[in-house]
Amino acid sequence: DGGITQSPKYLFRKEGQNVTLSCEQNLNHDAMYWYRQDPGQGLRLIYYSQIVNDFQKGDIAEGYSVSREKKESFPLTVTSAQKNPTAFYLCASSDYRHNYLDTEAFFGQGTRLTVV
Amino acid sequence: AQSVTQPDIHITVSEGASLELRCNYSYGATPYLFWYVQSPGQGLQLLLKYFSGDTLVQGIKGFEAEFKRSQSSFNLRKPSVHWSDAAEYFCAVAGGSGNTPLVFGKGTRLSVIA
C-alpha cells in the first residue's frame, strides 16, 4: 500500500536531548512537509522540502532541523533549543503537477512527542 | 500571506441534523481550498478540495462545500450528520502553484449527540 509512515507513534524524551522523528513516503511525491499540532492551534508549518537536497523554513522552524537526502525520507530533529517540544507532529507529502491542478497533501498518522 | 479563519471552535449537533462549518480565507488571487478531517490521535484525511470551476464541490462521506469568492468563504456542509462524523475539521488554503505548503485554520471540533 502506498502512503506515509511516521515512526514511532509515541516518543518520550528527557529535557535537553535531541530527538529525531522519522517520515517515509512511497508515493513518489516531490514535496514533503512537517507540521506541529497543539490543542486549539491548528497545524503550524515547521519545515518543507519541494525537492531532494533542498528545504525551506516554515513559520515555527526555530529549534528544529531537517534533511532531505532521499526523495522518500524527510526526518525531523527536535533539538534541545526548542523551548516547548511536547506536541503532536504530522508529516505530509504532495504531488507536483505541471498544470498545478489536482494536487493534495497526504498525511501520516503522526508522532506524539512528550518531553519530561 | 494567506490565512484561514474558522470562527467556531466547537459545534454540537444532533444526529440526523444538518451541519455547516464555516471557513473564511485571506488570499489575493484564486486560492486552492481544502477541508480535512481528523479523528483523535490520527492523521488528516482529505474530505474535498477546490481549485477552479464549479463552486459547489462534492467530497467523501456525503460532505460538500461551496466556494464564495465575494465572501472569501468555503463553508463545509452535510445534510444529515452521523455519530461517526464526530471529529475535528480543518479548512486549509494553498496559494500559488504546485507544491506550496497548506495554511490551516485552527479547526472546529464537532460533537454529535443522540
Tab-separated table of N, CA and C in Angstrom, chain B residues 5-114:
chain	number	residue	atom	x	y	z
B	5	THR	N	-9.511	31.437	8.683
B	5	THR	CA	-10.209	31.608	9.948
B	5	THR	C	-11.380	30.640	10.008
B	6	GLN	N	-11.411	29.875	11.070
B	6	GLN	CA	-12.565	29.024	11.365
B	6	GLN	C	-13.184	29.603	12.633
B	7	PRO	N	-14.310	30.290	12.509
B	7	PRO	CA	-14.832	31.061	13.643
B	7	PRO	C	-15.346	30.215	14.798
B	8	ASP	N	-15.735	28.988	14.505
B	8	ASP	CA	-16.337	28.129	15.529
B	8	ASP	C	-15.316	27.131	16.048
B	9	ILE	N	-15.023	27.222	17.349
B	9	ILE	CA	-14.066	26.293	17.942
B	9	ILE	C	-14.710	24.926	18.149
B	10	HIS	N	-15.969	24.925	18.588
B	10	HIS	CA	-16.658	23.685	18.919
B	10	HIS	C	-18.126	23.814	18.534
B	11	ILE	N	-18.640	22.810	17.856
B	11	ILE	CA	-20.047	22.771	17.468
B	11	ILE	C	-20.627	21.430	17.897
B	12	THR	N	-21.843	21.485	18.428
B	12	THR	CA	-22.560	20.258	18.797
B	12	THR	C	-23.846	20.190	17.990
B	13	VAL	N	-24.074	19.072	17.336
B	13	VAL	CA	-25.302	18.874	16.581
B	13	VAL	C	-25.902	17.528	16.942
B	14	SER	N	-27.187	17.429	16.713
B	14	SER	CA	-27.884	16.168	16.946
B	14	SER	C	-27.726	15.266	15.741
B	15	GLU	N	-27.667	13.979	15.993
B	15	GLU	CA	-27.568	13.028	14.889
B	15	GLU	C	-28.773	13.184	13.975
B	16	GLY	N	-28.503	13.253	12.674
B	16	GLY	CA	-29.571	13.444	11.704
B	16	GLY	C	-29.804	14.894	11.323
B	17	ALA	N	-29.283	15.813	12.101
B	17	ALA	CA	-29.425	17.241	11.795
B	17	ALA	C	-28.418	17.642	10.737
B	18	SER	N	-28.679	18.805	10.132
B	18	SER	CA	-27.753	19.311	9.128
B	18	SER	C	-26.578	20.008	9.798
B	19	LEU	N	-25.511	20.166	9.034
B	19	LEU	CA	-24.274	20.731	9.574
B	19	LEU	C	-23.699	21.749	8.602
B	20	GLU	N	-23.201	22.847	9.137
B	20	GLU	CA	-22.415	23.771	8.341
B	20	GLU	C	-21.248	24.267	9.177
B	21	LEU	N	-20.046	24.057	8.686
B	21	LEU	CA	-18.833	24.539	9.335
B	21	LEU	C	-18.283	25.678	8.496
B	22	ARG	N	-17.970	26.765	9.173
B	22	ARG	CA	-17.566	27.967	8.461
B	22	ARG	C	-16.052	28.061	8.273
B	23	CYS	N	-15.672	28.642	7.147
B	23	CYS	CA	-14.265	28.861	6.835
B	23	CYS	C	-14.151	30.136	6.007
B	24	ASN	N	-13.330	31.053	6.468
B	24	ASN	CA	-13.023	32.254	5.705
B	24	ASN	C	-11.525	32.304	5.443
B	25	TYR	N	-11.153	32.694	4.251
B	25	TYR	CA	-9.746	32.698	3.896
B	25	TYR	C	-9.338	34.110	3.466
B	26	SER	N	-8.050	34.308	3.495
B	26	SER	CA	-7.487	35.559	3.012
B	26	SER	C	-6.378	35.211	2.038
B	27	TYR	N	-6.570	35.623	0.785
B	27	TYR	CA	-5.548	35.388	-0.242
B	27	TYR	C	-5.861	36.277	-1.421
B	28	GLY	N	-4.866	36.856	-2.015
B	28	GLY	CA	-5.071	37.855	-3.052
B	28	GLY	C	-5.553	37.312	-4.381
B	29	ALA	N	-5.143	36.116	-4.714
B	29	ALA	CA	-5.518	35.543	-6.009
B	29	ALA	C	-6.497	34.390	-5.784
B	30	THR	N	-6.719	33.623	-6.795
B	30	THR	CA	-7.615	32.462	-6.657
B	30	THR	C	-6.934	31.410	-5.793
B	31	PRO	N	-7.553	31.059	-4.707
B	31	PRO	CA	-6.911	30.111	-3.790
B	31	PRO	C	-7.232	28.662	-4.141
B	32	TYR	N	-6.397	27.778	-3.669
B	32	TYR	CA	-6.728	26.365	-3.635
B	32	TYR	C	-7.233	26.094	-2.212
B	33	LEU	N	-8.411	25.511	-2.067
B	33	LEU	CA	-9.044	25.336	-0.778
B	33	LEU	C	-9.314	23.872	-0.482
B	34	PHE	N	-9.171	23.516	0.781
B	34	PHE	CA	-9.297	22.122	1.194
B	34	PHE	C	-10.038	22.046	2.523
B	35	TRP	N	-10.734	20.933	2.716
B	35	TRP	CA	-11.246	20.559	4.017
B	35	TRP	C	-10.686	19.171	4.358
B	36	TYR	N	-10.137	19.096	5.586
B	36	TYR	CA	-9.622	17.830	6.102
B	36	TYR	C	-10.365	17.483	7.390
B	37	VAL	N	-10.394	16.180	7.700
B	37	VAL	CA	-10.987	15.708	8.948
B	37	VAL	C	-9.948	14.903	9.713
B	38	GLN	N	-9.983	15.038	11.033
B	38	GLN	CA	-9.017	14.335	11.880
B	38	GLN	C	-9.735	13.673	13.052
B	39	SER	N	-9.585	12.365	13.183
B	39	SER	CA	-10.054	11.660	14.362
B	39	SER	C	-8.978	11.764	15.436
B	40	PRO	N	-9.352	11.620	16.706
B	40	PRO	CA	-8.376	11.817	17.795
B	40	PRO	C	-7.130	10.958	17.637
B	41	GLY	N	-5.972	11.588	17.743
B	41	GLY	CA	-4.708	10.874	17.678
B	41	GLY	C	-4.326	10.354	16.313
B	42	GLN	N	-5.023	10.802	15.296
B	42	GLN	CA	-4.775	10.305	13.940
B	42	GLN	C	-4.277	11.411	13.024
B	43	GLY	N	-3.915	11.009	11.805
B	43	GLY	CA	-3.558	11.988	10.800
B	43	GLY	C	-4.792	12.632	10.196
B	44	LEU	N	-4.568	13.414	9.138
B	44	LEU	CA	-5.669	14.112	8.490
B	44	LEU	C	-6.084	13.386	7.213
B	45	GLN	N	-7.389	13.385	6.975
B	45	GLN	CA	-7.930	12.782	5.765
B	45	GLN	C	-8.617	13.872	4.951
B	46	LEU	N	-8.340	13.903	3.678
B	46	LEU	CA	-8.946	14.907	2.811
B	46	LEU	C	-10.423	14.601	2.575
B	47	LEU	N	-11.286	15.593	2.807
B	47	LEU	CA	-12.711	15.455	2.510
B	47	LEU	C	-13.031	15.941	1.108
B	48	LEU	N	-12.502	17.107	0.764
B	48	LEU	CA	-12.751	17.671	-0.562
B	48	LEU	C	-11.780	18.811	-0.807
B	49	LYS	N	-11.763	19.249	-2.076
B	49	LYS	CA	-10.851	20.316	-2.458
B	49	LYS	C	-11.469	21.131	-3.588
B	50	TYR	N	-11.026	22.380	-3.704
B	50	TYR	CA	-11.494	23.257	-4.757
B	50	TYR	C	-10.293	23.928	-5.402
B	51	PHE	N	-10.260	23.875	-6.754
B	51	PHE	CA	-9.223	24.599	-7.483
B	51	PHE	C	-9.829	25.620	-8.425
B	52	SER	N	-10.845	25.230	-9.127
B	52	SER	CA	-11.477	26.126	-10.088
B	52	SER	C	-12.762	25.465	-10.556
B	53	GLY	N	-13.511	26.178	-11.408
B	53	GLY	CA	-14.716	25.588	-11.989
B	53	GLY	C	-15.911	25.706	-11.074
B	54	ASP	N	-16.703	24.659	-11.039
B	54	ASP	CA	-17.937	24.649	-10.263
B	54	ASP	C	-17.662	24.995	-8.813
B	55	THR	N	-18.388	25.963	-8.306
B	55	THR	CA	-18.106	26.434	-6.949
B	55	THR	C	-18.682	25.530	-5.872
B	56	LEU	N	-19.521	24.597	-6.239
B	56	LEU	CA	-20.039	23.616	-5.279
B	56	LEU	C	-19.272	22.316	-5.495
B	57	VAL	N	-18.565	21.900	-4.463
B	57	VAL	CA	-17.671	20.755	-4.570
B	57	VAL	C	-18.204	19.609	-3.716
B	58	GLN	N	-18.251	18.434	-4.300
B	58	GLN	CA	-18.680	17.244	-3.569
B	58	GLN	C	-17.460	16.491	-3.051
B	59	GLY	N	-17.572	15.963	-1.851
B	59	GLY	CA	-16.465	15.215	-1.276
B	59	GLY	C	-16.894	13.832	-0.814
B	60	ILE	N	-16.050	13.258	0.010
B	60	ILE	CA	-16.348	11.926	0.534
B	60	ILE	C	-17.263	12.030	1.744
B	61	LYS	N	-17.854	10.925	2.134
B	61	LYS	CA	-18.688	10.814	3.333
B	61	LYS	C	-19.902	11.733	3.290
B	62	GLY	N	-20.344	12.119	2.105
B	62	GLY	CA	-21.540	12.935	1.980
B	62	GLY	C	-21.356	14.413	2.224
B	63	PHE	N	-20.114	14.875	2.335
B	63	PHE	CA	-19.835	16.290	2.549
B	63	PHE	C	-19.777	17.057	1.236
B	64	GLU	N	-20.110	18.343	1.315
B	64	GLU	CA	-19.950	19.252	0.203
B	64	GLU	C	-19.503	20.612	0.726
B	65	ALA	N	-18.945	21.421	-0.141
B	65	ALA	CA	-18.523	22.763	0.252
B	65	ALA	C	-18.773	23.708	-0.900
B	66	GLU	N	-19.034	24.943	-0.576
B	66	GLU	CA	-19.312	25.944	-1.586
B	66	GLU	C	-18.311	27.083	-1.480
B	67	PHE	N	-17.663	27.375	-2.586
B	67	PHE	CA	-16.701	28.473	-2.670
B	67	PHE	C	-17.468	29.740	-3.051
B	68	LYS	N	-17.334	30.764	-2.197
B	68	LYS	CA	-17.963	32.056	-2.491
B	68	LYS	C	-16.865	33.120	-2.470
B	69	ARG	N	-16.477	33.536	-3.654
B	69	ARG	CA	-15.368	34.491	-3.769
B	69	ARG	C	-15.729	35.816	-3.119
B	70	SER	N	-16.985	36.256	-3.286
B	70	SER	CA	-17.392	37.570	-2.775
B	70	SER	C	-17.342	37.623	-1.250
B	71	GLN	N	-17.482	36.464	-0.611
B	71	GLN	CA	-17.450	36.404	0.841
B	71	GLN	C	-16.156	35.794	1.371
B	72	SER	N	-15.250	35.448	0.474
B	72	SER	CA	-13.999	34.778	0.866
B	72	SER	C	-14.277	33.610	1.798
B	73	SER	N	-15.254	32.812	1.400
B	73	SER	CA	-15.652	31.701	2.264
B	73	SER	C	-15.630	30.382	1.519
B	74	PHE	N	-15.526	29.327	2.286
B	74	PHE	CA	-15.528	27.961	1.755
B	74	PHE	C	-16.124	27.079	2.847
B	75	ASN	N	-17.431	27.198	3.045
B	75	ASN	CA	-18.115	26.514	4.145
B	75	ASN	C	-18.400	25.062	3.793
B	76	LEU	N	-18.250	24.221	4.780
B	76	LEU	CA	-18.476	22.779	4.636
B	76	LEU	C	-19.885	22.443	5.113
B	77	ARG	N	-20.572	21.585	4.386
B	77	ARG	CA	-21.956	21.230	4.744
B	77	ARG	C	-22.179	19.737	4.635
B	78	LYS	N	-23.148	19.283	5.447
B	78	LYS	CA	-23.621	17.904	5.324
B	78	LYS	C	-25.092	17.918	5.693
B	79	PRO	N	-25.956	17.318	4.896
B	79	PRO	CA	-27.394	17.417	5.160
B	79	PRO	C	-27.854	16.638	6.385
B	80	SER	N	-27.177	15.542	6.702
B	80	SER	CA	-27.606	14.712	7.822
B	80	SER	C	-26.365	14.113	8.492
B	81	VAL	N	-26.121	14.520	9.710
B	81	VAL	CA	-24.892	14.119	10.404
B	81	VAL	C	-25.067	12.757	11.067
B	82	HIS	N	-24.024	11.970	11.000
B	82	HIS	CA	-23.983	10.650	11.641
B	82	HIS	C	-23.050	10.731	12.840
B	83	TRP	N	-23.265	9.852	13.815
B	83	TRP	CA	-22.423	9.900	15.015
B	83	TRP	C	-20.949	9.743	14.663
B	84	SER	N	-20.653	9.016	13.591
B	84	SER	CA	-19.264	8.783	13.213
B	84	SER	C	-18.595	10.031	12.626
B	85	ASP	N	-19.371	11.092	12.416
B	85	ASP	CA	-18.783	12.339	11.906
B	85	ASP	C	-18.109	13.150	13.005
B	86	ALA	N	-18.284	12.764	14.244
B	86	ALA	CA	-17.648	13.470	15.348
B	86	ALA	C	-16.131	13.409	15.183
B	87	ALA	N	-15.502	14.571	15.078
B	87	ALA	CA	-14.070	14.658	14.789
B	87	ALA	C	-13.687	16.139	14.780
B	88	GLU	N	-12.455	16.405	14.406
B	88	GLU	CA	-12.031	17.789	14.231
B	88	GLU	C	-11.883	18.059	12.739
B	89	TYR	N	-12.329	19.215	12.322
B	89	TYR	CA	-12.337	19.564	10.910
B	89	TYR	C	-11.453	20.792	10.677
B	90	PHE	N	-10.622	20.680	9.663
B	90	PHE	CA	-9.703	21.756	9.344
B	90	PHE	C	-9.917	22.243	7.916
B	91	CYS	N	-9.991	23.542	7.788
B	91	CYS	CA	-10.003	24.195	6.496
B	91	CYS	C	-8.577	24.649	6.200
B	92	ALA	N	-8.165	24.560	4.934
B	92	ALA	CA	-6.805	24.946	4.576
B	92	ALA	C	-6.788	25.635	3.224
B	93	VAL	N	-5.811	26.475	3.042
B	93	VAL	CA	-5.651	27.192	1.779
B	93	VAL	C	-4.207	27.057	1.318
B	94	ALA	N	-4.046	26.958	0.022
B	94	ALA	CA	-2.710	26.972	-0.573
B	94	ALA	C	-2.709	28.016	-1.674
B	95	GLY	N	-1.755	28.859	-1.637
B	95	GLY	CA	-1.654	29.863	-2.678
B	95	GLY	C	-0.645	29.450	-3.709
B	96	GLY	N	-0.566	30.197	-4.761
B	96	GLY	CA	0.442	29.932	-5.757
B	96	GLY	C	0.180	28.656	-6.516
B	97	SER	N	1.211	27.891	-6.745
B	97	SER	CA	1.069	26.755	-7.626
B	97	SER	C	1.796	25.545	-7.083
B	98	GLY	N	1.440	24.410	-7.586
B	98	GLY	CA	2.174	23.190	-7.280
B	98	GLY	C	2.256	22.895	-5.820
B	99	ASN	N	3.431	22.550	-5.381
B	99	ASN	CA	3.612	22.073	-4.029
B	99	ASN	C	3.932	23.194	-3.053
B	100	THR	N	3.013	24.090	-2.873
B	100	THR	CA	3.170	25.092	-1.822
B	100	THR	C	2.496	24.584	-0.556
B	101	PRO	N	3.065	24.908	0.602
B	101	PRO	CA	2.508	24.377	1.847
B	101	PRO	C	1.092	24.881	2.104
B	102	LEU	N	0.315	24.038	2.741
B	102	LEU	CA	-1.018	24.427	3.159
B	102	LEU	C	-0.945	25.298	4.405
B	103	VAL	N	-1.838	26.273	4.472
B	103	VAL	CA	-2.023	27.072	5.677
B	103	VAL	C	-3.374	26.664	6.258
B	104	PHE	N	-3.354	26.259	7.511
B	104	PHE	CA	-4.543	25.702	8.132
B	104	PHE	C	-5.216	26.692	9.077
B	105	GLY	N	-6.538	26.544	9.185
B	105	GLY	CA	-7.253	27.188	10.264
B	105	GLY	C	-7.018	26.426	11.558
B	106	LYS	N	-7.570	26.950	12.647
B	106	LYS	CA	-7.334	26.329	13.953
B	106	LYS	C	-8.248	25.150	14.231
B	107	GLY	N	-9.182	24.913	13.327
B	107	GLY	CA	-10.007	23.729	13.452
B	107	GLY	C	-11.326	23.982	14.168
B	108	THR	N	-12.305	23.140	13.847
B	108	THR	CA	-13.600	23.125	14.531
B	108	THR	C	-13.853	21.705	15.005
B	109	ARG	N	-14.079	21.581	16.290
B	109	ARG	CA	-14.372	20.249	16.828
B	109	ARG	C	-15.871	20.024	16.778
B	110	LEU	N	-16.264	18.913	16.171
B	110	LEU	CA	-17.678	18.572	16.027
B	110	LEU	C	-18.045	17.460	16.996
B	111	SER	N	-19.034	17.712	17.818
B	111	SER	CA	-19.619	16.685	18.673
B	111	SER	C	-21.006	16.356	18.148
B	112	VAL	N	-21.370	15.084	18.194
B	112	VAL	CA	-22.671	14.633	17.715
B	112	VAL	C	-23.397	13.963	18.875
B	113	ILE	N	-24.595	14.429	19.157
B	113	ILE	CA	-25.383	13.855	20.250
B	113	ILE	C	-26.604	13.130	19.710
B	114	ALA	N	-27.059	12.174	20.495
B	114	ALA	CA	-28.184	11.342	20.053
B	114	ALA	C	-29.484	12.131	20.101
